[in-house]
Coordinates of C-alpha atoms in Angstrom, one line a residue:
X1 CA -16.1 2.3 9.0
X2 CA -13.7 4.8 7.6
X3 CA -10.3 3.6 6.2
X4 CA -7.4 5.8 5.4
X5 CA -5.3 4.5 2.4
X6 CA -1.8 5.9 2.0
X7 CA -0.5 5.7 -1.5
X8 CA 3.1 6.7 -2.4
X9 CA 2.3 8.3 -5.8
X10 CA 1.5 11.9 -6.5
X11 CA -2.2 12.9 -6.6
X12 CA -1.7 15.2 -9.7
X13 CA 0.8 13.4 -11.9
X14 CA -0.9 10.0 -11.4
X15 CA -4.5 11.4 -11.4
X16 CA -6.1 8.6 -13.5
X17 CA -4.6 5.9 -11.3
X18 CA -5.5 7.6 -8.0
X19 CA -9.1 8.2 -9.3
X20 CA -9.5 4.6 -10.3
X21 CA -7.9 3.3 -7.1
X22 CA -10.3 5.3 -5.0
X23 CA -13.3 4.3 -7.1
X24 CA -12.3 0.6 -7.0
X25 CA -11.6 0.5 -3.2
X26 CA -14.9 2.2 -2.5
X27 CA -16.7 -0.1 -4.9
X28 CA -15.5 -3.3 -3.3
X29 CA -15.7 -2.0 0.3
X30 CA -18.2 -3.6 2.6
X31 CA -21.5 -1.8 3.0
X32 CA -21.0 1.2 5.3
X33 CA -17.3 1.4 4.7
X34 CA -15.6 4.4 3.0
X35 CA -12.0 4.6 1.9
X36 CA -10.0 7.8 1.6
X37 CA -7.0 7.6 -0.7
X38 CA -4.1 10.0 0.0
X39 CA -1.0 10.6 -2.1
X40 CA 2.5 11.9 -1.5
X41 CA 4.3 14.8 -3.1
X42 CA 6.9 14.3 -4.4
X43 CA 6.0 10.7 -5.1
X44 CA 8.2 7.7 -4.3
X45 CA 9.8 8.2 -7.8
X46 CA 13.3 6.8 -7.3
X47 CA 12.7 3.3 -5.8
X48 CA 15.6 3.6 -3.3
X49 CA 16.1 3.6 0.4
X50 CA 16.3 7.3 0.8
X51 CA 13.1 7.9 -1.2
X52 CA 11.3 5.2 0.8
X53 CA 12.5 6.8 4.1
X54 CA 11.3 10.2 3.1
X55 CA 7.9 9.0 2.1
X56 CA 7.7 6.8 5.2
X57 CA 8.1 9.9 7.4
X58 CA 5.2 11.7 5.7
X59 CA 3.2 8.5 5.8
X60 CA 3.6 8.2 9.6
X61 CA 2.6 11.9 10.0
X62 CA -0.4 11.3 7.9
X63 CA -1.3 8.3 10.0
X64 CA -1.3 10.3 13.2
X65 CA -3.5 12.9 11.5
X66 CA -5.8 10.2 10.2
X67 CA -6.3 8.7 13.7
X68 CA -7.0 12.2 15.1
X69 CA -9.6 12.7 12.4
X70 CA -11.5 9.6 13.4
X71 CA -10.5 7.0 10.8
X72 CA -11.0 3.4 12.0
X73 CA -8.0 1.9 10.2
X74 CA -4.8 2.8 8.3
X75 CA -3.6 1.0 5.2
X76 CA 0.0 1.4 4.0
X77 CA -0.9 1.1 0.3
X78 CA 2.7 0.6 -0.8
X79 CA 4.0 -2.9 -1.1
X80 CA 7.4 -2.3 0.5
X81 CA 5.6 -1.2 3.7
X82 CA 8.2 1.4 4.8
X83 CA 7.4 2.8 8.2
X84 CA 4.9 0.0 8.9
X85 CA 6.3 -0.9 12.3
X86 CA 6.6 2.8 13.3
X87 CA 3.0 3.3 12.3
X88 CA 1.9 0.3 14.3
X89 CA 3.7 1.6 17.3
X90 CA 2.3 5.1 16.9
X91 CA -1.4 4.4 16.3
X92 CA -4.1 2.6 18.3
X93 CA -6.2 1.9 15.2
X94 CA -5.4 -1.1 13.1
X95 CA -2.5 -0.6 10.7
X96 CA -2.3 -2.9 7.7
X97 CA 0.7 -3.2 5.4
X98 CA -0.2 -4.2 1.8
X99 CA 3.0 -6.2 1.4
X100 CA 2.7 -8.0 4.7
X101 CA -1.1 -8.8 4.2
X102 CA -0.6 -9.9 0.6
X103 CA 2.3 -12.3 1.4
X104 CA 0.3 -13.8 4.2
X105 CA -2.7 -14.3 2.0
X106 CA -0.5 -15.8 -0.8
X107 CA 1.1 -18.2 1.6
X108 CA -2.4 -19.7 2.1
X109 CA -2.9 -20.3 -1.6
X110 CA 0.4 -22.1 -2.4
X111 CA 3.8 -22.9 -1.1
X112 CA 6.1 -21.2 -3.6
X113 CA 5.6 -17.5 -4.3
X114 CA 6.7 -15.5 -7.3
X115 CA 6.8 -11.7 -7.1
X116 CA 6.6 -9.4 -10.2
X117 CA 7.8 -5.9 -9.4
X118 CA 8.0 -2.6 -11.3
X119 CA 11.8 -2.3 -10.9
X120 CA 13.7 -3.2 -14.1
X121 CA 16.1 -5.4 -12.2
X122 CA 13.3 -7.7 -11.1
X123 CA 10.3 -7.2 -13.2
X124 CA 8.3 -5.1 -15.6
X125 CA 10.7 -2.2 -15.8
X126 CA 8.1 0.6 -15.9
X127 CA 7.4 3.8 -14.0
X128 CA 4.2 4.5 -12.1
X129 CA 3.2 7.1 -14.8
X130 CA 3.4 4.3 -17.4
X131 CA 0.1 3.1 -16.0
X132 CA -1.8 6.4 -16.7
X133 CA -3.0 5.5 -20.2
X134 CA -4.3 2.1 -19.0
X135 CA -6.1 3.6 -16.0
X136 CA -7.5 6.4 -18.2
X137 CA -9.4 3.9 -20.3
X138 CA -6.9 3.0 -23.0
X139 CA -7.8 -0.7 -23.6
X140 CA -4.8 -1.3 -25.9
X141 CA -2.4 0.1 -23.2
X142 CA -4.0 -2.1 -20.6
X143 CA -3.7 -5.2 -22.9
X144 CA 0.0 -4.5 -23.5
X145 CA 0.7 -4.1 -19.7
X146 CA -1.2 -7.3 -18.9
X147 CA 0.9 -9.1 -21.6
X148 CA 4.1 -7.6 -20.1
X149 CA 3.0 -8.8 -16.6
X150 CA 2.3 -12.3 -17.9
X151 CA 5.7 -12.4 -19.7
X152 CA 7.4 -11.5 -16.5
X153 CA 5.5 -14.0 -14.4
X154 CA 5.6 -17.0 -16.7
X155 CA 9.3 -17.8 -16.0
X156 CA 8.6 -17.8 -12.3
X157 CA 5.8 -20.3 -12.8
X158 CA 8.2 -22.4 -15.0
X159 CA 10.7 -22.4 -12.1
X160 CA 8.1 -23.7 -9.6
X161 CA 6.1 -20.7 -8.3
X162 CA 2.5 -21.7 -7.7
X163 CA 1.2 -18.2 -6.6
X164 CA 2.1 -14.9 -8.4
X165 CA 2.1 -11.6 -6.5
X166 CA 2.1 -8.2 -8.2
X167 CA 4.5 -6.5 -5.8
X168 CA 2.8 -3.1 -5.9
X169 CA -0.7 -1.7 -5.9
X170 CA -0.2 -0.3 -9.4
X171 CA 0.0 -3.7 -11.0
X172 CA -2.4 -5.1 -8.5
X173 CA -5.1 -2.6 -9.6
X174 CA -4.2 -3.4 -13.3
X175 CA -5.3 -7.0 -12.8
X176 CA -8.2 -6.2 -10.5
X177 CA -10.8 -6.5 -13.3
X178 CA -9.4 -9.8 -14.5
X179 CA -11.6 -12.3 -12.7
X180 CA -9.9 -15.6 -11.8
X181 CA -6.6 -14.3 -13.4
X182 CA -3.9 -17.0 -13.5
X183 CA -0.5 -17.5 -15.0
X184 CA -0.7 -21.2 -16.0
X185 CA -1.9 -22.9 -12.8
X186 CA -0.7 -20.1 -10.5
X187 CA -3.4 -17.6 -9.2
X188 CA -2.5 -13.9 -9.2
X189 CA -3.2 -12.2 -5.9
X190 CA -4.9 -8.8 -6.1
X191 CA -3.0 -7.0 -3.4
X192 CA -5.3 -4.0 -3.3
X193 CA -8.3 -6.1 -2.5
X194 CA -6.4 -8.1 0.1
X195 CA -5.2 -5.0 1.9
X196 CA -8.6 -3.5 2.1
X197 CA -10.3 -6.6 3.2
X198 CA -7.6 -7.2 5.8
X199 CA -8.3 -3.7 7.2
X200 CA -12.0 -4.4 7.4
X201 CA -11.3 -7.7 9.2
X202 CA -9.1 -6.1 11.8
X203 CA -11.5 -3.3 12.5
X204 CA -14.2 -5.9 13.0
X205 CA -12.0 -8.1 15.2
X206 CA -11.0 -5.1 17.3
X207 CA -14.6 -4.2 17.9
X208 CA -15.5 -7.8 18.6
X209 CA -12.7 -8.9 20.8
X210 CA -10.6 -5.8 21.5
X211 CA -7.7 -7.5 19.6
X212 CA -4.7 -5.2 18.9
X213 CA -1.0 -5.7 18.3
X214 CA 1.3 -6.7 21.1
X215 CA 2.3 -3.7 23.2
X216 CA 5.4 -5.5 24.4
X217 CA 8.7 -5.2 22.7
X218 CA 7.3 -5.7 19.2
X219 CA 5.0 -2.7 19.0
X220 CA 5.2 -0.8 22.3
X221 CA 2.8 2.2 22.0
X222 CA 4.5 5.6 21.7
X223 CA 3.4 8.0 24.4
X224 CA 1.7 11.4 23.6
X225 CA 5.0 13.3 23.9
X226 CA 6.8 11.1 21.4
X227 CA 3.9 11.5 18.9
X228 CA 3.9 15.3 19.4
X229 CA 7.6 15.6 19.1
X230 CA 7.5 13.6 15.8
X231 CA 4.7 15.8 14.3
X232 CA 6.5 18.9 15.4
X233 CA 9.8 17.7 13.7
X234 CA 7.9 17.1 10.5
X235 CA 6.4 20.6 10.6
X236 CA 9.9 22.1 11.2
X237 CA 11.3 20.1 8.3
X238 CA 8.6 21.3 5.9
X239 CA 9.1 24.9 7.1
X240 CA 12.9 24.8 6.7
X241 CA 12.8 23.2 3.3
X242 CA 14.7 25.4 0.8
X243 CA 12.5 27.2 -1.7
X244 CA 13.1 26.5 -5.4
X245 CA 14.7 29.4 -7.2

């Protein structure tokens, strides 16, 4: 089984994270499963609708290329899942959204969910590159970030949350090595592991039962011409992009 994992960070500027993510996913993958992790340049560095939309276009194009290359499943490895429905309508292989899959899993562990995000308005207030030291092996940096995460999550538990979700693969990977990690009584869900295992499950179910998304109004499958037009538009956009002075 081959799984394509689409990250929204840059392969070069977040190299320690990307390397650790790829190593972790391949380590926990089922026997016979390999995971390819792909980045985006420029990364989703502004946490806004326009940036998410730009990255979603590239993510859909990468998904079409991944299917053509023989991958068995596609994971949107970005918690906000931008372009998820478009991908599910464009591809015939299973498409898993990290946010969607994690929220579903969390809802089976408790009834009140608390999300800790990277955005300063809602959570840790750090940038993706802030994780580089921790992922490069700096134990003190990792300890500080885990403490920051716990400090953000504790008020949610105090207000009644009984499951905590790191709303991003970056913090999800940060807590991946913390076996049985909880904030008080609330388990912390590892979104990276959940997304990968969801992908494996849906590939297996597709092989077993032929199960796929509804091809009615929800996820009507795009025809060949629509897919070709989309990919051609992306190519033209890249070709017409102004060159830096």
